[in-house]
Short mmCIF file of C-alpha atoms in Angstrom, two decimals:
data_model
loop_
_atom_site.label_atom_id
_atom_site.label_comp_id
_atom_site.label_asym_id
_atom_site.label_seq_id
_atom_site.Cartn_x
_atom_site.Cartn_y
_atom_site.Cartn_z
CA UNK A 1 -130.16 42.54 22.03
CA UNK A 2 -126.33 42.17 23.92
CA UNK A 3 -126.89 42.03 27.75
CA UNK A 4 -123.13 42.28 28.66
CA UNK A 5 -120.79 44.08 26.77
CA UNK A 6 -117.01 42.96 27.58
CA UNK A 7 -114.11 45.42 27.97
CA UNK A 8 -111.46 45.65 26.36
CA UNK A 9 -112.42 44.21 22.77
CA UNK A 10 -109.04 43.07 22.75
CA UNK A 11 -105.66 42.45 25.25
CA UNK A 12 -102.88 41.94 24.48
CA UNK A 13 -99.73 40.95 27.25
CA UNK A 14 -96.65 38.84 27.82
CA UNK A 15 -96.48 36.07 29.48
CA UNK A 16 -96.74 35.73 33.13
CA UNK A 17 -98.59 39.27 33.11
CA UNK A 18 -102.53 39.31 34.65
CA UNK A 19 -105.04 40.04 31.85
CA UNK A 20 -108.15 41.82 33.36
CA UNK A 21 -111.46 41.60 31.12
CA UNK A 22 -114.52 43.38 32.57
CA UNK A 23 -118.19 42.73 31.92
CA UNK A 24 -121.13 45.17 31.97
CA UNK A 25 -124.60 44.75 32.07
CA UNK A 26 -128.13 46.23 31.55
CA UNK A 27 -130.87 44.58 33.63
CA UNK A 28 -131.05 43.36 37.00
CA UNK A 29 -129.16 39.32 36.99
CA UNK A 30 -129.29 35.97 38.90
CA UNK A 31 -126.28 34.64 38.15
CA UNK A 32 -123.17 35.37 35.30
CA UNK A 33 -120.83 32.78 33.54
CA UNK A 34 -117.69 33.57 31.31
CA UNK A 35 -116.35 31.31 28.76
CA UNK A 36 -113.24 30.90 27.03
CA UNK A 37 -113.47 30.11 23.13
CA UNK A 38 -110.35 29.56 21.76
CA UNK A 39 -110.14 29.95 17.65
CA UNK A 40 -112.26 28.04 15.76
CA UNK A 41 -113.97 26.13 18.45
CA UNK A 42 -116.89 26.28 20.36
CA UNK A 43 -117.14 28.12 23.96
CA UNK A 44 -116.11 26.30 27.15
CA UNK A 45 -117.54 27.26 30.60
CA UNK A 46 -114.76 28.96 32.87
CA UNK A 47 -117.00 30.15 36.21
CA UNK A 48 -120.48 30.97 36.95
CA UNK A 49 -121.10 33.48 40.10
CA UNK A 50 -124.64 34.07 41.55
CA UNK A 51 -125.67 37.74 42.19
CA UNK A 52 -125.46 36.97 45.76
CA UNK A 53 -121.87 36.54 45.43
CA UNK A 54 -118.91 39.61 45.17
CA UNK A 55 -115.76 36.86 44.45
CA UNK A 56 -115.09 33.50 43.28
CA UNK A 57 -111.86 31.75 42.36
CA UNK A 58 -111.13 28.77 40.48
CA UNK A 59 -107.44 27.54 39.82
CA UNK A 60 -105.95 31.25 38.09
CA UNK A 61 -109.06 32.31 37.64
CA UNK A 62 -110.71 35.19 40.08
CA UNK A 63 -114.08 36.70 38.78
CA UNK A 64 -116.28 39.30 40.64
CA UNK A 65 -119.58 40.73 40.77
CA UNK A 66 -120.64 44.21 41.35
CA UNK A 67 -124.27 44.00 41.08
CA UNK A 68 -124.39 47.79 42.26
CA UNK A 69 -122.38 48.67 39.07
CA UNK A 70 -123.72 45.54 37.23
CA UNK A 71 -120.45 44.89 36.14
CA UNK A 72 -117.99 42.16 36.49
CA UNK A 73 -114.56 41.34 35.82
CA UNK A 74 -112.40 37.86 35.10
CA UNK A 75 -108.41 38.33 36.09
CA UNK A 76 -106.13 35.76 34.92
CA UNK A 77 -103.18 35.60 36.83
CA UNK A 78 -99.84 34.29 35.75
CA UNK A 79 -100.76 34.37 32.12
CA UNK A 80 -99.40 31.93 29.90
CA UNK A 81 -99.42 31.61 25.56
CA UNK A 82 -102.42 28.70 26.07
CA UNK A 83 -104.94 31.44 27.58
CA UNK A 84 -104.74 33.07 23.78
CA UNK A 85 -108.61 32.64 23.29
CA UNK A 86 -111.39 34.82 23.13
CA UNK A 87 -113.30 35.38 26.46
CA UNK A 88 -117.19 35.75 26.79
CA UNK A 89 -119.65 36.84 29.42
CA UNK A 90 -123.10 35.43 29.43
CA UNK A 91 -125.74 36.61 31.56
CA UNK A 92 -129.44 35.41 32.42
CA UNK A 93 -132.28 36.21 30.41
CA UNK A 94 -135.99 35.58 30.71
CA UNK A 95 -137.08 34.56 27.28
CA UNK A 96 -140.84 33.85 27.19
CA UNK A 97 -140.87 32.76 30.28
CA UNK A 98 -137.86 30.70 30.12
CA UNK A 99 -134.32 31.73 31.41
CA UNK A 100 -132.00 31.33 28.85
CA UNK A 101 -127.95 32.97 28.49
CA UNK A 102 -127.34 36.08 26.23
CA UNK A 103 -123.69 36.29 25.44
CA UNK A 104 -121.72 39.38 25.44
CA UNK A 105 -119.44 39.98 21.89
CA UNK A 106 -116.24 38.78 23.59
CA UNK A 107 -112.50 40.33 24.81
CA UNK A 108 -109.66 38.28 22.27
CA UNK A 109 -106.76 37.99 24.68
CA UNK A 110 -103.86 37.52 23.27
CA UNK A 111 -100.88 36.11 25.66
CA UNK A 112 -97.19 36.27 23.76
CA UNK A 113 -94.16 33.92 24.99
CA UNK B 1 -116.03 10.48 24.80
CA UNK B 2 -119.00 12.64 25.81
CA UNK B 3 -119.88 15.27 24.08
CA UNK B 4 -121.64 17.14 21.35
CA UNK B 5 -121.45 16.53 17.77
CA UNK B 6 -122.46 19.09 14.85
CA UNK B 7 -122.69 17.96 11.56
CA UNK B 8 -121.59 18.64 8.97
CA UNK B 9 -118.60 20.79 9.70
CA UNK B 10 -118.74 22.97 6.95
CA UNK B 11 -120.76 23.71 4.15
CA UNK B 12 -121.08 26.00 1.30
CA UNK B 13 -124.86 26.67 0.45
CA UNK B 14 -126.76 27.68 -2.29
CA UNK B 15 -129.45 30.59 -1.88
CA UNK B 16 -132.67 29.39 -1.85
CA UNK B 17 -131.51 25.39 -0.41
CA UNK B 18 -133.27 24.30 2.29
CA UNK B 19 -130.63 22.49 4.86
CA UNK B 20 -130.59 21.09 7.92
CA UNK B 21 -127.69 21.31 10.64
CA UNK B 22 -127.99 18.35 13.02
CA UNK B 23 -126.67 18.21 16.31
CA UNK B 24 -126.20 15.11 18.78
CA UNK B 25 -125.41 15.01 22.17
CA UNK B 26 -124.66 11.72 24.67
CA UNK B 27 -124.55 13.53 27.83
CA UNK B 28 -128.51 12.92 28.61
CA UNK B 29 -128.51 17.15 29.08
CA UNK B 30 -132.64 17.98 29.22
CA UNK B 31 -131.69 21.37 27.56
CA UNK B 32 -130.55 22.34 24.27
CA UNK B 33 -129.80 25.49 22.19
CA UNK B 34 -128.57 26.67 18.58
CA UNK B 35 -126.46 29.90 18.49
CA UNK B 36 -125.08 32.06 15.98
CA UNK B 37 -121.73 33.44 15.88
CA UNK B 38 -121.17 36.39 13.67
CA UNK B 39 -117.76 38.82 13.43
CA UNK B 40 -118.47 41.80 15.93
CA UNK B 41 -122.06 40.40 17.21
CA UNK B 42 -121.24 37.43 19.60
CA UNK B 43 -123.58 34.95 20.22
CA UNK B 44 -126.58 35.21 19.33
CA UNK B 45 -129.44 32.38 20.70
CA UNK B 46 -131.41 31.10 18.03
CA UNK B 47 -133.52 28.55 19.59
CA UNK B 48 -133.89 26.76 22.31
CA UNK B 49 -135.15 23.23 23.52
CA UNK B 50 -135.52 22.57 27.90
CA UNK B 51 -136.90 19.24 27.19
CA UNK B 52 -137.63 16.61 24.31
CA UNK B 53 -140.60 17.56 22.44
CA UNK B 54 -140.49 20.97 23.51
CA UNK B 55 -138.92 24.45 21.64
CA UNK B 56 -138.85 28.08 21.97
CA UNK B 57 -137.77 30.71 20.17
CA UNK B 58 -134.82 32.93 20.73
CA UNK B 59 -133.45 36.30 20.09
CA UNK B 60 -133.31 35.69 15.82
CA UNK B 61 -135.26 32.78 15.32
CA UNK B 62 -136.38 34.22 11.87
CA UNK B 63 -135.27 31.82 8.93
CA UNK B 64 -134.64 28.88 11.25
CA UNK B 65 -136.81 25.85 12.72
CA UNK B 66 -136.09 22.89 14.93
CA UNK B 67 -137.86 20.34 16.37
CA UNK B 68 -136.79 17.54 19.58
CA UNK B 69 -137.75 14.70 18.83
CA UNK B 70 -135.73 12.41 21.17
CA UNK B 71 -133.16 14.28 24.07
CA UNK B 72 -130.09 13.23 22.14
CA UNK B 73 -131.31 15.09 18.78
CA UNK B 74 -131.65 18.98 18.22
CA UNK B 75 -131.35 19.54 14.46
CA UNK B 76 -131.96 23.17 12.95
CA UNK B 77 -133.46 23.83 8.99
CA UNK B 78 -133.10 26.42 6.87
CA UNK B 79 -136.55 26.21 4.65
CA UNK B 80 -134.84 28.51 2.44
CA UNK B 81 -131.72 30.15 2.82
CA UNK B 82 -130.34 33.49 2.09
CA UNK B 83 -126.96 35.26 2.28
CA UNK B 84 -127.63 36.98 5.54
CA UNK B 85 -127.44 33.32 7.04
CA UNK B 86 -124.06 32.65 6.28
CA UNK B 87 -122.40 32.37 9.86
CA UNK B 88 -120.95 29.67 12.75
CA UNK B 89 -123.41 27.92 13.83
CA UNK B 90 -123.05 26.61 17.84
CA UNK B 91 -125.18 23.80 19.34
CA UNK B 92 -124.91 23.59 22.96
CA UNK B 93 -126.71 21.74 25.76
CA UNK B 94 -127.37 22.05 29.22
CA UNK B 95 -128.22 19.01 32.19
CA UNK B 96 -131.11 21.51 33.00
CA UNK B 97 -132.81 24.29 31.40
CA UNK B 98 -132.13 28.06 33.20
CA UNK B 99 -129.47 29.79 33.51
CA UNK B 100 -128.05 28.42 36.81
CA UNK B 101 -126.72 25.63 34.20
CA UNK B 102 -123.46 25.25 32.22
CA UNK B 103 -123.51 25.03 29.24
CA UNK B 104 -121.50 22.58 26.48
CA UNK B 105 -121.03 23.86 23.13
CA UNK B 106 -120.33 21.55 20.53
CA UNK B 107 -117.31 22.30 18.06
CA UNK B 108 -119.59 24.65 15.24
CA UNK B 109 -120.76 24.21 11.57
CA UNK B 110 -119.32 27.32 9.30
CA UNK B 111 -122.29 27.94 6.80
CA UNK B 112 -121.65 30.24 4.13
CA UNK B 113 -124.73 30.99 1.91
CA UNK B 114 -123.90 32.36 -1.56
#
């Protein structure tokens, strides 16, 4: 079953707009990464943010963590036509004993020039 | 370069053909999975390896089996498949197992099962 369920299903914006995508989430987590996927390739890790954590940042990138809400969101700032991709959360799951990632079904962003 | 490999990268399958996806990574990652990408249902984790010559099974392991024999090699069989299968199939590995750990994703295998 989905763990985190990513809102909107799909954005669209020009260029040089933010795109906000949020995240939500059932059960208590320890950490949650978002990848990008852009069409017809596989996922690449953007950020991962511990539960002890409210804000990170990486170069446009600004995700947060509302583990009161258990939500989070990813904000792309200065948006530009190569952030057209589809945009995942993935959050922790104990699986037998084992932590593994369950994915959420995605936002598609699309960014036009 | 470093990376993951899938082979092959597309195939077009016959119900009832057993077939193996192989996967192949360089990066010396302990961990290894096998996803499932389906229109409207994400990922889905199909199995899982956190170290050579272990496995576990994931959220729809039905239908599928894999085995690590080595750290570099994660391939995943279909004994016998069936429409339902038809799908993207991901391989990704991690330097560790848990979820503290990245994840790579190799480029996919598009299945279709007819």
């Amino acid at each position: 079953s989905q763990q985190g369920e990513e809102d909107p299903q799909a954005l669209s914006i020009q260029e040089g707009e933010n795109a906000t995508m949020n995240c939500s989430y059932k059960t208590s987590i320890n950490n949650l990464q978002w990848y990008r996927q852009n069409s017809g390739r596989g996922l690449v890790h953007l950020i991962l943010i511990r539960s002890n954590e409210r804000e990170k940042h990486s170069g446009r990138l600004r995700v947060t963590l509302d583990t009161s809400k258990k939500s989070s969101s990813l904000l792309i700032t200065a948006s530009r036509a190569a952030d057209t991709a589809s945009y995942f959360c993935a959050t922790d799951t104990v699986n037998s004993g084992y932590s593994t990632l369950t994915f959420g079904k995605g936002t598609m962003l699309l960014v036009s020039p | 370069i470093a990376g993951i490999t899938q082979a092959p990268t597309s195939q077009i399958l016959a119900a009832g053909r057993r077939m193996t996806l192989r996967c192949t990574q360089d990066m010396r990652h302990n961990a290894m999975y096998w996803y499932r990408q389906d229109l409207g249902l994400g990922l889905r984790l199909i199995h899982y390896s956190n170290t050579a010559g272990t496995t576990g099974k994931g959220e729809v392991p039905d239908g599928y089996s894999v085995s690590r024999a080595n750290t570099d090699d994660f391939p995943l069989t279909l004994a016998s498949a069936v429409p339902s299968q038809t799908s993207v199939y991901f391989c990704a590995s991690s330097r560790g197992a848990g979820s503290y750990n990245e994840q790579f994703f190799g480029p996919g295998t598009r299945l279709t099962v007819l």
